[in-house]
Short mmCIF file of C-alpha atoms in Angstrom, two decimals:
data_model
loop_
_atom_site.label_atom_id
_atom_site.label_comp_id
_atom_site.label_asym_id
_atom_site.label_seq_id
_atom_site.Cartn_x
_atom_site.Cartn_y
_atom_site.Cartn_z
CA MET M 1 0.00 0.28 0.27
CA PHE M 2 3.19 2.03 1.12
CA THR M 3 4.92 1.89 -2.18
CA ALA M 4 2.18 1.84 -4.32
CA ASN M 5 1.26 4.91 -2.72
CA LEU M 6 4.52 6.42 -3.41
CA LEU M 7 4.78 5.04 -7.39
CA ALA M 8 1.66 6.48 -7.72
CA ILE M 9 2.49 9.93 -6.51
CA VAL M 10 5.99 10.29 -8.27
CA ASN M 11 4.26 8.91 -11.85
CA SER M 12 1.08 11.00 -11.52
CA GLY M 13 3.56 14.09 -11.23
CA LEU M 14 0.36 15.95 -10.97
CA LEU M 15 -2.11 16.24 -8.15
CA ALA M 16 -3.85 19.24 -8.72
CA GLY M 17 -7.55 19.44 -7.72
CA GLN M 18 -7.11 16.07 -6.00
CA ASP M 19 -7.88 15.78 -2.01
CA ILE M 20 -4.81 13.84 -0.31
CA SER M 21 -4.89 11.96 2.92
CA ILE M 22 -2.26 12.69 5.82
CA LEU M 23 -0.19 9.59 4.77
CA ASP M 24 -0.10 10.98 1.46
CA ALA M 25 0.74 14.55 2.75
CA ILE M 26 3.58 12.29 4.72
CA LEU M 27 4.60 10.33 1.49
CA ILE M 28 4.95 13.73 -0.71
CA ALA M 29 7.15 15.25 2.27
CA VAL M 30 9.27 12.02 2.49
CA VAL M 31 9.71 12.32 -1.65
CA GLY M 32 10.10 16.38 -1.73
CA MET M 33 13.07 16.02 0.93
CA VAL M 34 14.66 13.51 -0.98
CA VAL M 35 14.41 15.23 -4.37
CA VAL M 36 15.97 18.23 -2.58
CA ILE M 37 19.09 16.39 -1.21
CA ALA M 38 19.21 13.96 -4.00
CA ILE M 39 19.66 17.45 -6.69
CA LEU M 40 21.84 19.41 -4.12
CA ALA M 41 24.21 16.08 -3.67
CA VAL M 42 24.04 15.90 -7.40
CA ILE M 43 25.41 19.57 -7.36
CA ALA M 44 28.02 18.94 -4.52
CA LEU M 45 29.54 16.10 -6.12
CA PHE M 46 29.68 18.48 -10.15
CA ILE M 47 31.28 20.72 -7.49
CA LEU M 48 33.96 17.81 -6.06
CA LEU M 49 34.62 16.64 -9.84
CA VAL M 50 35.09 20.08 -11.30
CA SER M 51 37.58 21.20 -8.44
CA LYS M 52 39.78 18.36 -9.13
CA ILE M 53 39.74 18.68 -12.49
CA MET M 54 40.72 22.76 -11.96
CA GLY M 55 43.61 21.18 -9.75
CA ALA M 56 44.70 18.70 -11.98
CA ILE M 57 44.75 21.76 -14.68
CA GLU M 58 46.47 24.16 -12.56
CA LYS M 59 49.35 21.32 -11.24
CA ALA M 60 49.80 20.84 -14.72
CA ALA M 61 50.44 24.48 -15.80
CA GLU M 62 52.56 24.96 -13.03
CA LYS M 63 54.80 22.21 -13.43
CA LYS M 64 55.06 23.23 -17.42
CA ALA M 65 56.02 26.95 -16.44
CA PRO M 66 56.64 27.09 -12.52
CA ALA M 67 56.33 31.11 -12.32
CA ALA M 68 58.28 33.11 -9.64
CA SER M 69 55.63 34.03 -7.16
CA PRO M 70 56.36 37.16 -4.97
CA LYS M 71 57.26 36.03 -1.54
CA PRO M 72 55.30 37.33 1.11
CA ALA M 73 56.41 40.52 2.95
CA ALA M 74 57.56 39.51 6.52
CA ALA M 75 56.11 41.40 9.03
CA PRO M 76 58.83 42.49 11.52
CA GLN M 77 59.14 40.17 14.28
CA ALA M 78 60.13 40.96 18.09
CA PRO M 79 63.04 39.23 19.40
CA LYS M 80 62.49 35.56 20.76
CA GLY M 81 61.85 35.94 24.44
CA PHE M 82 59.73 38.77 24.04
CA PRO M 83 56.09 39.62 23.87
CA LEU M 84 54.85 41.30 20.68
CA PRO M 85 53.67 45.03 21.07
CA ASP M 86 49.96 45.42 21.43
CA THR M 87 50.02 47.78 18.05
CA GLN M 88 51.63 44.51 15.93
CA SER M 89 49.93 41.30 14.73
CA GLN M 90 51.38 37.87 14.65
CA GLY M 91 52.92 35.57 11.43
CA LYS M 92 53.59 37.17 8.10
CA LEU M 93 50.82 39.23 6.58
CA GLN M 94 50.20 39.81 2.35
CA LEU M 95 48.65 42.71 0.72
CA GLU M 96 47.06 42.22 -2.38
CA ASN M 97 45.80 45.42 -3.63
CA VAL M 98 45.39 47.13 -0.43
CA ASP M 99 47.57 49.74 0.48
CA GLU M 100 49.51 49.86 4.21
CA PRO M 101 46.91 51.71 5.82
CA THR M 102 43.76 50.46 5.03
CA ALA M 103 45.55 47.03 5.91
CA ALA M 104 46.00 48.25 9.20
CA VAL M 105 42.67 49.43 9.86
CA ILE M 106 41.15 46.64 8.58
CA MET M 107 43.42 44.77 11.75
CA ALA M 108 42.42 47.38 14.09
CA ILE M 109 38.97 46.86 13.26
CA VAL M 110 38.79 42.75 13.77
CA SER M 111 40.47 43.25 17.09
CA ASN M 112 37.93 45.41 18.41
CA GLN M 113 35.14 43.78 16.95
CA SER M 114 36.76 40.51 18.57
CA GLY M 115 37.83 41.81 21.45
CA ILE M 116 41.48 40.48 20.83
CA PRO M 117 44.51 41.95 21.77
CA LEU M 118 46.09 42.49 18.03
CA ASN M 119 49.22 40.57 19.49
CA ARG M 120 47.43 37.69 19.67
CA LEU M 121 46.00 37.62 16.17
CA ALA M 122 47.82 36.50 13.37
CA PHE M 123 46.68 37.53 9.49
CA LYS M 124 47.69 35.83 6.61
CA SER M 125 46.14 38.14 4.01
CA ILE M 126 44.34 41.22 2.89
CA LYS M 127 43.13 41.51 -0.47
CA LEU M 128 40.79 43.34 -2.71
CA LEU M 129 38.42 40.99 -3.99
CA GLU M 130 36.45 43.81 -6.51
CA ASP M 131 37.92 47.21 -7.27
CA LYS M 132 34.64 49.44 -8.49
CA MET D 1 -30.90 75.11 -2.10
CA ASP D 2 -31.36 71.85 0.20
CA PHE D 3 -28.26 72.44 2.88
CA ILE D 4 -29.13 69.58 4.15
CA GLY D 5 -29.24 67.39 0.89
CA ILE D 6 -25.58 68.60 0.04
CA LEU D 7 -24.20 67.70 3.67
CA GLN D 8 -25.68 64.45 2.87
CA GLY D 9 -24.87 63.88 -0.62
CA LEU D 10 -21.06 65.06 0.69
CA TRP D 11 -21.52 62.09 3.86
CA GLU D 12 -22.47 59.68 0.95
CA PHE D 13 -19.52 60.12 -1.31
CA SER D 14 -17.09 60.48 1.78
CA GLY D 15 -14.98 57.48 2.82
CA PHE D 16 -16.60 57.42 5.85
CA SER D 17 -19.91 56.27 4.66
CA VAL D 18 -18.15 53.14 3.26
CA LEU D 19 -15.81 52.92 6.00
CA ASP D 20 -15.90 48.75 6.79
CA TRP D 21 -14.53 47.93 10.33
CA ARG D 22 -11.85 45.22 8.39
CA ASN D 23 -10.52 48.18 6.12
CA LEU D 24 -10.16 50.12 9.65
CA VAL D 25 -8.11 47.10 11.28
CA MET D 26 -5.99 46.84 7.68
CA ILE D 27 -5.21 50.34 8.20
CA LEU D 28 -3.88 50.20 11.74
CA VAL D 29 -1.87 47.04 10.60
CA SER D 30 -0.69 49.04 7.66
CA PHE D 31 0.45 51.78 10.64
CA VAL D 32 1.85 49.45 12.46
CA PHE D 33 4.31 47.58 10.15
CA LEU D 34 5.68 51.56 8.75
CA TYR D 35 6.50 52.03 12.13
CA LEU D 36 8.61 48.05 12.52
CA ALA D 37 10.03 49.01 8.95
CA ILE D 38 10.79 53.16 9.79
CA ALA D 39 11.68 52.93 13.30
CA LYS D 40 12.76 49.67 14.12
CA LYS D 41 14.43 49.12 10.51
CA PHE D 42 12.78 45.18 10.16
CA GLU D 43 13.64 44.77 6.54
CA PRO D 44 12.32 48.57 5.57
CA LEU D 45 13.16 47.66 1.50
CA LEU D 46 10.40 45.63 1.81
CA LEU D 47 8.17 46.58 4.64
CA VAL D 48 7.88 50.26 3.57
CA PRO D 49 6.35 49.74 0.36
CA ILE D 50 4.34 46.26 1.51
CA ALA D 51 2.89 48.65 4.06
CA PHE D 52 2.13 51.68 2.08
CA GLY D 53 0.26 48.69 -0.50
CA ILE D 54 -1.82 47.18 2.51
CA LEU D 55 -3.08 51.15 3.14
CA LEU D 56 -3.85 51.92 -0.21
CA ALA D 57 -5.83 49.10 -1.15
CA ASN D 58 -7.73 49.67 2.45
CA LEU D 59 -8.80 53.15 2.21
CA PRO D 60 -12.06 53.50 1.89
CA GLY D 61 -13.45 53.66 -1.95
CA SER D 62 -9.97 52.53 -3.05
CA GLU D 63 -10.53 51.52 -6.78
CA ILE D 64 -6.74 50.99 -7.05
CA MET D 65 -6.95 47.40 -7.41
CA TYR D 66 -10.51 47.47 -9.20
CA ASP D 67 -10.18 44.76 -12.20
CA SER D 68 -12.60 45.68 -15.23
CA VAL D 69 -12.10 42.65 -17.34
CA GLY D 70 -10.67 40.14 -14.96
CA LEU D 71 -7.32 40.51 -15.46
CA THR D 72 -5.93 38.17 -12.82
CA ASP D 73 -9.25 38.00 -10.64
CA PHE D 74 -11.38 35.83 -13.08
CA GLU D 75 -14.52 35.64 -10.47
CA VAL D 76 -14.97 39.39 -11.65
CA GLN D 77 -18.49 40.67 -13.82
CA VAL D 78 -17.21 42.11 -16.63
CA ALA D 79 -19.43 45.05 -17.28
CA GLU D 80 -20.26 45.28 -21.53
CA GLY D 81 -17.41 48.15 -23.01
CA ALA D 82 -14.78 48.09 -20.35
CA HIS D 83 -11.48 48.01 -21.11
CA TRP D 84 -8.44 46.36 -19.14
CA TYR D 85 -7.19 50.33 -18.80
CA ASP D 86 -9.92 50.94 -16.28
CA SER D 87 -8.64 48.89 -13.85
CA GLY D 88 -7.08 49.79 -10.68
CA VAL D 89 -3.10 50.92 -11.19
CA LEU D 90 -1.72 48.83 -9.12
CA ARG D 91 -3.92 45.89 -10.40
CA LEU D 92 -2.48 46.66 -13.53
CA LEU D 93 0.70 46.18 -11.56
CA TYR D 94 -0.14 43.06 -10.08
CA ILE D 95 -0.32 41.37 -13.53
CA GLY D 96 3.93 41.06 -13.08
CA VAL D 97 2.85 39.21 -9.70
CA LYS D 98 0.61 36.97 -10.95
CA SER D 99 2.58 36.20 -13.90
CA SER D 100 5.63 35.18 -12.22
CA ILE D 101 7.58 37.98 -13.71
CA PHE D 102 8.37 40.05 -10.81
CA PRO D 103 9.63 36.96 -8.57
CA CYS D 104 11.54 36.20 -11.15
CA LEU D 105 13.13 39.29 -12.15
CA ILE D 106 13.92 39.29 -7.90
CA PHE D 107 15.80 36.35 -7.85
CA MET D 108 18.15 37.39 -10.98
CA GLY D 109 19.26 40.29 -8.98
CA VAL D 110 19.38 38.25 -6.29
CA GLY D 111 22.07 36.10 -8.32
CA ALA D 112 23.84 38.97 -9.44
CA MET D 113 24.63 39.59 -5.71
CA THR D 114 25.11 36.17 -4.66
CA ASP D 115 29.03 34.67 -4.55
CA PHE D 116 28.86 30.81 -4.61
CA GLY D 117 32.70 31.04 -3.51
CA PRO D 118 31.91 30.06 -0.04
CA LEU D 119 29.56 27.05 -1.58
CA LEU D 120 31.99 25.88 -4.06
CA SER D 121 34.70 25.81 -1.49
CA ASN D 122 32.71 23.68 0.79
CA PRO D 123 30.62 21.58 -1.41
CA VAL D 124 29.25 19.90 1.84
CA SER D 125 27.20 23.21 2.28
CA LEU D 126 24.95 22.16 -0.02
CA LEU D 127 23.75 19.25 1.79
CA LEU D 128 23.06 21.50 4.77
CA GLY D 129 20.81 23.93 2.39
CA ALA D 130 18.68 20.92 1.60
CA ALA D 131 18.32 19.83 5.25
CA ALA D 132 17.09 23.24 6.28
CA GLN D 133 13.85 22.70 3.78
CA LEU D 134 12.69 20.19 6.70
CA GLY D 135 10.26 23.08 7.60
CA ILE D 136 8.65 23.53 3.94
CA TYR D 137 7.28 19.51 4.47
CA ILE D 138 6.47 19.61 8.21
CA ALA D 139 4.07 22.47 7.17
CA PHE D 140 2.95 20.99 4.60
CA ILE D 141 2.05 17.68 6.49
CA ILE D 142 0.83 19.67 9.25
CA ALA D 143 -1.60 21.76 6.77
CA ILE D 144 -3.06 18.69 5.35
CA ALA D 145 -4.01 17.47 8.94
CA SER D 146 -5.60 20.66 9.72
CA GLY D 147 -8.26 19.87 7.04
CA GLN D 148 -8.44 23.72 6.76
CA PHE D 149 -6.59 23.97 3.54
CA THR D 150 -6.28 22.25 0.39
CA PRO D 151 -3.20 20.76 -1.13
CA ASP D 152 -2.95 23.35 -3.36
CA GLU D 153 -2.95 26.19 -0.27
CA ALA D 154 -1.14 23.84 2.13
CA ALA D 155 1.52 23.92 -0.73
CA SER D 156 1.71 27.31 -0.71
CA ILE D 157 1.82 27.75 2.58
CA SER D 158 4.68 25.39 3.42
CA ILE D 159 7.12 27.01 1.02
CA ILE D 160 7.38 30.00 3.54
CA GLY D 161 9.35 27.44 5.57
CA GLY D 162 12.37 28.01 2.46
CA ALA D 163 12.69 32.06 3.97
CA ASP D 164 12.96 32.88 0.78
CA GLY D 165 9.86 35.94 -0.69
CA PRO D 166 10.02 35.84 -3.84
CA THR D 167 10.07 31.58 -3.94
CA ALA D 168 6.94 32.35 -1.60
CA ILE D 169 5.15 34.53 -3.69
CA PHE D 170 6.02 32.61 -6.89
CA LEU D 171 4.59 29.52 -5.91
CA THR D 172 1.75 30.90 -3.98
CA SER D 173 0.82 33.21 -7.29
CA LYS D 174 0.69 29.70 -9.28
CA LEU D 175 -1.01 27.41 -7.18
CA ALA D 176 -3.32 29.34 -4.25
CA SER D 177 -3.85 33.62 -5.50
CA HIS D 178 -6.37 34.17 -3.05
CA LEU D 179 -3.58 33.38 0.09
CA LEU D 180 -1.15 35.64 -1.21
CA ALA D 181 -1.34 38.48 0.99
CA PRO D 182 -0.63 36.90 4.19
CA ILE D 183 2.05 34.29 2.73
CA ALA D 184 4.23 36.88 1.58
CA VAL D 185 3.11 38.73 4.70
CA ALA D 186 3.90 35.60 7.01
CA ALA D 187 7.17 35.10 4.90
CA TYR D 188 8.72 38.42 4.60
CA SER D 189 8.08 38.93 8.37
CA TYR D 190 9.07 35.88 9.76
CA MET D 191 12.54 36.47 7.15
CA ALA D 192 12.65 40.03 9.50
CA LEU D 193 12.52 38.30 12.75
CA ILE D 194 15.15 35.62 11.81
CA PRO D 195 17.58 36.86 14.58
CA ILE D 196 14.71 36.36 17.01
CA ILE D 197 13.12 32.99 16.22
CA GLN D 198 16.22 31.38 15.25
CA PRO D 199 18.89 31.54 18.25
CA PRO D 200 16.98 29.76 21.08
CA VAL D 201 16.48 26.49 18.32
CA MET D 202 19.97 26.92 17.73
CA LYS D 203 20.93 26.70 21.41
CA LEU D 204 18.64 24.23 22.13
CA LEU D 205 20.05 21.62 19.76
CA THR D 206 23.93 22.09 20.02
CA THR D 207 26.45 21.95 23.07
CA LYS D 208 28.34 24.64 24.21
CA LYS D 209 31.38 22.32 23.05
CA GLU D 210 29.68 22.18 19.31
CA ARG D 211 29.21 25.91 19.23
CA ALA D 212 32.90 26.88 19.83
CA VAL D 213 34.15 24.68 17.13
CA LYS D 214 36.23 27.03 14.83
CA MET D 215 36.26 25.80 11.02
CA THR D 216 39.06 25.60 8.57
CA GLN D 217 39.88 28.49 6.07
CA LEU D 218 37.97 27.85 2.81
CA ARG D 219 39.92 27.38 -0.26
CA LYS D 220 40.44 29.22 -3.04
CA VAL D 221 37.93 28.75 -5.54
CA SER D 222 38.83 29.80 -9.16
CA LYS D 223 37.27 32.25 -11.26
CA LYS D 224 36.34 29.27 -13.92
CA GLU D 225 34.56 27.53 -11.13
CA LYS D 226 32.47 30.57 -10.77
CA ILE D 227 31.61 30.81 -14.05
CA ILE D 228 31.00 27.36 -14.80
CA PHE D 229 28.88 26.90 -11.56
CA PRO D 230 25.44 28.61 -12.79
CA VAL D 231 25.34 27.36 -16.05
CA VAL D 232 26.54 23.61 -15.66
CA VAL D 233 23.97 23.66 -12.25
CA LEU D 234 21.36 25.36 -14.17
CA VAL D 235 21.19 22.52 -16.92
CA LEU D 236 21.39 19.60 -14.09
CA THR D 237 18.63 20.81 -12.23
CA ALA D 238 16.33 21.71 -15.02
CA LEU D 239 17.07 18.51 -16.57
CA ILE D 240 15.92 16.47 -13.41
CA LEU D 241 13.18 19.31 -12.56
CA PRO D 242 12.16 21.63 -15.12
CA SER D 243 9.32 22.72 -13.14
CA VAL D 244 12.80 24.70 -11.71
CA ILE D 245 13.88 26.77 -14.48
CA PRO D 246 11.92 30.40 -14.13
CA LEU D 247 13.25 30.92 -10.84
CA LEU D 248 16.54 29.22 -10.83
CA GLY D 249 17.22 30.37 -14.13
CA MET D 250 16.82 34.08 -13.74
CA PHE D 251 18.96 33.14 -10.57
CA MET D 252 21.80 31.29 -12.31
CA LEU D 253 21.56 34.44 -15.15
CA GLY D 254 21.90 36.63 -12.55
CA ASN D 255 24.91 35.16 -11.19
CA LEU D 256 26.60 34.65 -14.80
CA PHE D 257 26.32 38.31 -15.48
CA LYS D 258 28.18 38.65 -12.01
CA GLU D 259 31.12 36.25 -12.35
CA CYS D 260 31.58 36.60 -16.20
CA GLY D 261 33.23 39.33 -16.23
CA VAL D 262 32.20 40.73 -19.28
CA THR D 263 28.94 42.09 -18.54
CA GLU D 264 30.00 44.48 -15.38
CA ARG D 265 26.98 46.79 -16.41
CA LEU D 266 24.00 44.39 -16.79
CA SER D 267 25.52 43.16 -13.09
CA ASP D 268 25.12 46.12 -11.50
CA THR D 269 21.70 47.02 -12.87
CA ALA D 270 20.05 43.55 -11.78
CA GLN D 271 21.58 44.22 -8.50
CA ASN D 272 20.75 47.53 -8.46
CA ALA D 273 18.67 49.56 -10.33
CA LEU D 274 16.39 46.61 -11.48
CA THR D 275 15.99 45.34 -8.31
CA ASN D 276 14.90 48.17 -6.88
CA ILE D 277 12.54 48.55 -9.39
CA VAL D 278 10.85 45.22 -8.87
CA THR D 279 11.00 45.31 -5.26
CA ILE D 280 8.65 48.82 -5.33
CA MET D 281 6.43 47.34 -7.32
CA LEU D 282 6.40 44.00 -6.07
CA GLY D 283 6.23 44.83 -2.61
CA THR D 284 3.30 47.59 -3.10
CA CYS D 285 1.50 45.06 -5.21
CA VAL D 286 1.38 42.17 -2.93
CA GLY D 287 0.62 44.49 0.42
CA ALA D 288 -2.71 45.68 -2.14
CA THR D 289 -3.98 42.38 -1.93
CA ALA D 290 -4.28 42.52 2.21
CA ASN D 291 -7.71 43.59 1.44
CA GLY D 292 -9.72 43.53 5.08
CA GLN D 293 -12.46 41.75 3.87
CA THR D 294 -9.88 38.98 2.00
CA PHE D 295 -7.48 39.21 4.71
CA LEU D 296 -9.12 39.17 8.30
CA GLN D 297 -9.92 35.29 8.32
CA THR D 298 -8.91 32.31 10.62
CA LYS D 299 -7.30 31.29 7.74
CA THR D 300 -4.32 34.19 7.74
CA LEU D 301 -3.96 32.98 11.39
CA LEU D 302 -3.18 29.51 10.82
CA ILE D 303 -1.08 30.77 8.32
CA VAL D 304 1.11 32.39 10.27
CA CYS D 305 1.38 29.72 13.06
CA LEU D 306 2.64 27.31 9.94
CA GLY D 307 5.00 29.47 8.37
CA LEU D 308 6.41 30.11 12.78
CA ILE D 309 6.52 26.24 12.43
CA ALA D 310 8.09 26.09 9.21
CA PHE D 311 10.69 28.11 9.86
CA ILE D 312 11.84 26.25 13.71
CA PHE D 313 11.27 23.34 11.91
CA SER D 314 13.89 24.47 8.93
CA THR D 315 16.52 25.62 11.18
CA ALA D 316 16.15 22.04 13.27
CA GLY D 317 16.82 20.76 10.13
CA GLY D 318 20.16 22.21 8.97
CA VAL D 319 21.10 22.17 12.64
CA LEU D 320 20.38 18.34 13.19
CA LEU D 321 22.43 17.86 9.74
CA GLY D 322 25.41 19.90 11.34
CA LYS D 323 25.27 17.41 14.24
CA LEU D 324 25.53 14.77 12.25
CA LEU D 325 28.59 16.26 10.05
CA TYR D 326 29.98 17.00 13.29
CA VAL D 327 30.22 14.03 14.45
CA LEU D 328 31.10 12.69 11.01
CA THR D 329 33.72 14.84 10.57
CA LYS D 330 35.17 14.63 14.13
CA GLY D 331 34.46 17.89 15.28
CA LYS D 332 35.42 20.01 12.13
CA VAL D 333 31.90 21.21 11.10
CA ASN D 334 30.26 23.59 13.75
CA PRO D 335 26.58 22.73 13.81
CA LEU D 336 25.41 26.47 13.69
CA ILE D 337 26.37 26.88 10.03
CA GLY D 338 23.59 24.42 9.42
CA ALA D 339 20.80 27.57 10.48
CA ALA D 340 22.05 29.34 7.75
CA GLY D 341 20.36 26.94 5.30
CA VAL D 342 16.94 28.11 5.35
CA SER D 343 18.02 30.69 2.55
CA ALA D 344 17.17 34.39 3.86
CA VAL D 345 20.49 35.76 2.42
CA PRO D 346 22.27 37.06 4.42
CA MET D 347 20.60 37.32 7.80
CA ALA D 348 20.54 33.22 8.74
CA ALA D 349 24.81 33.53 7.96
CA ARG D 350 24.36 36.74 10.12
CA VAL D 351 23.22 34.71 13.06
CA ALA D 352 25.25 31.98 12.65
CA GLN D 353 28.37 34.31 13.01
CA LYS D 354 26.70 35.97 15.80
CA GLU D 355 26.07 32.72 17.75
CA GLY D 356 29.38 31.20 17.22
CA ALA D 357 31.01 34.30 18.82
CA LYS D 358 29.07 34.37 21.92
CA THR D 359 30.37 31.50 22.36
CA ASP D 360 33.94 32.09 21.38
CA PRO D 361 34.51 35.83 20.12
CA THR D 362 37.29 34.52 18.22
CA ASN D 363 35.39 32.18 16.04
CA PHE D 364 34.44 33.61 12.57
CA LEU D 365 31.74 31.35 11.04
CA LEU D 366 30.33 33.80 8.54
CA MET D 367 31.68 32.70 5.28
CA HIS D 368 31.49 29.37 6.15
CA ALA D 369 27.59 30.14 6.94
CA MET D 370 27.28 31.81 3.44
CA GLY D 371 27.73 28.49 1.80
CA PRO D 372 24.72 26.46 3.06
CA ASN D 373 22.88 29.73 2.79
CA VAL D 374 23.24 30.17 -0.76
CA ALA D 375 22.52 26.22 -1.33
CA GLY D 376 19.15 27.15 0.76
CA VAL D 377 18.06 29.64 -1.75
CA ILE D 378 19.13 26.47 -4.51
CA GLY D 379 17.22 24.22 -2.31
CA SER D 380 13.81 26.46 -1.53
CA ALA D 381 13.99 26.69 -5.38
CA VAL D 382 13.92 22.88 -5.79
CA ALA D 383 11.67 22.70 -2.92
CA ALA D 384 9.06 25.06 -4.63
CA GLY D 385 9.65 23.67 -8.09
CA PHE D 386 8.57 20.00 -6.97
CA LEU D 387 5.46 21.27 -5.12
CA LEU D 388 4.61 23.11 -8.50
CA MET D 389 5.31 20.05 -10.46
CA LEU D 390 2.50 18.51 -8.38
CA PHE D 391 0.20 20.90 -7.67
CA GLU D 392 -0.08 23.55 -10.73
CA HIS D 393 -3.29 23.35 -12.51
#
């Protein structure tokens, strides 16, 4: 009965104007949820596939022409054994299309909003995504 | 001169003589909405036109939604010699809602504003976006069980759980246009109230340890991936479920404008001017359908309750799958990002960020939550397409 109802719902493709029971509603809900999950899972698999292909293409291109990538600018570090001053963050920071004053403002905002002193934060890179 | 007669005529021609208490209630409702939008800043870009539409449609003697030839109201008595241009101005604009032009154009604008980067860098987000559609189907079952709604109406009400205004309007205008006003008002009201509705559910279903999980940095997504994604996803989804093409097609077209890099002007127009123009017309027309005589019914109250249930279960669905992923990945996924799967972009992602930061101020979940958030848009469009496939006349 359950399977028959399920098949009827899927195959009919159209329940317009028909009254449905609670059991039918539950079946529709189950099938609907499965459809949503299945479609989004297919998309997820597609993304994984594309990212693998793109990764392989990029690796192959890198092997062919190893371009010299600019090394990130080293942030001044405090001598070992000494804590960093409050105004300095940890680690190396790479700036892409962002000037130093803007980067300093961004780091200060993050520090202020998170309530964490700057010398306990490590920024890896700050880059401009879109220049409008 | 018959002075009394003139006064009597003045009274009869005034709005007071035809004022119905239901219209008066709706006028008060519009004032409350205007207050919430202007003073409390609850989704003002939507709530102001919706509230003003309600006000316009309920002013006594207003013929702003008058349908002279049955443009969208097929029960209307057409007078001899009547023309379509005799209809009220908002009735003429309402054709854009009824024909789904406005929701689809809004979806194009939303697509042009959407960055699929977080989703592409973490495809598991899609599953969270799917799980957060649970509320749609729970509300559908409850609506049918209540015995108060037809299947078409139940499907339209349940889509409120998708937390996506244009999708709710799109589906309702196709299946149960007489319920458009309460469903649209409920959908947008709950979207505005997401920061109040979601946190209790998120806290109830997660432990402090789970909420404190810090997720690893997202991988860099190439430009090519971002260009390929909207085209291929549309084709894939449309092949499985063709009824999603209007919504998802316009959504992906907008996204392609943004990502392809050669249509900046179109992307800019879709994101700003076009979306703003359509929002004005859509909001005002939807508000204008909330006529006191049709809006103030027991069903409206039920729709509001079912919408809330749908929102709660959608949040719970996303968080519960997030918990499952937390277990499967041995603590690498923060379940809070599952709540962002209810689409409402970007409010739901902001709530996930805020709740994560409450547990640990150094935890930045926003970009991780944007993945399920945009996945939710696709998920709710797919759910709407499924319901449309079953119940469209």
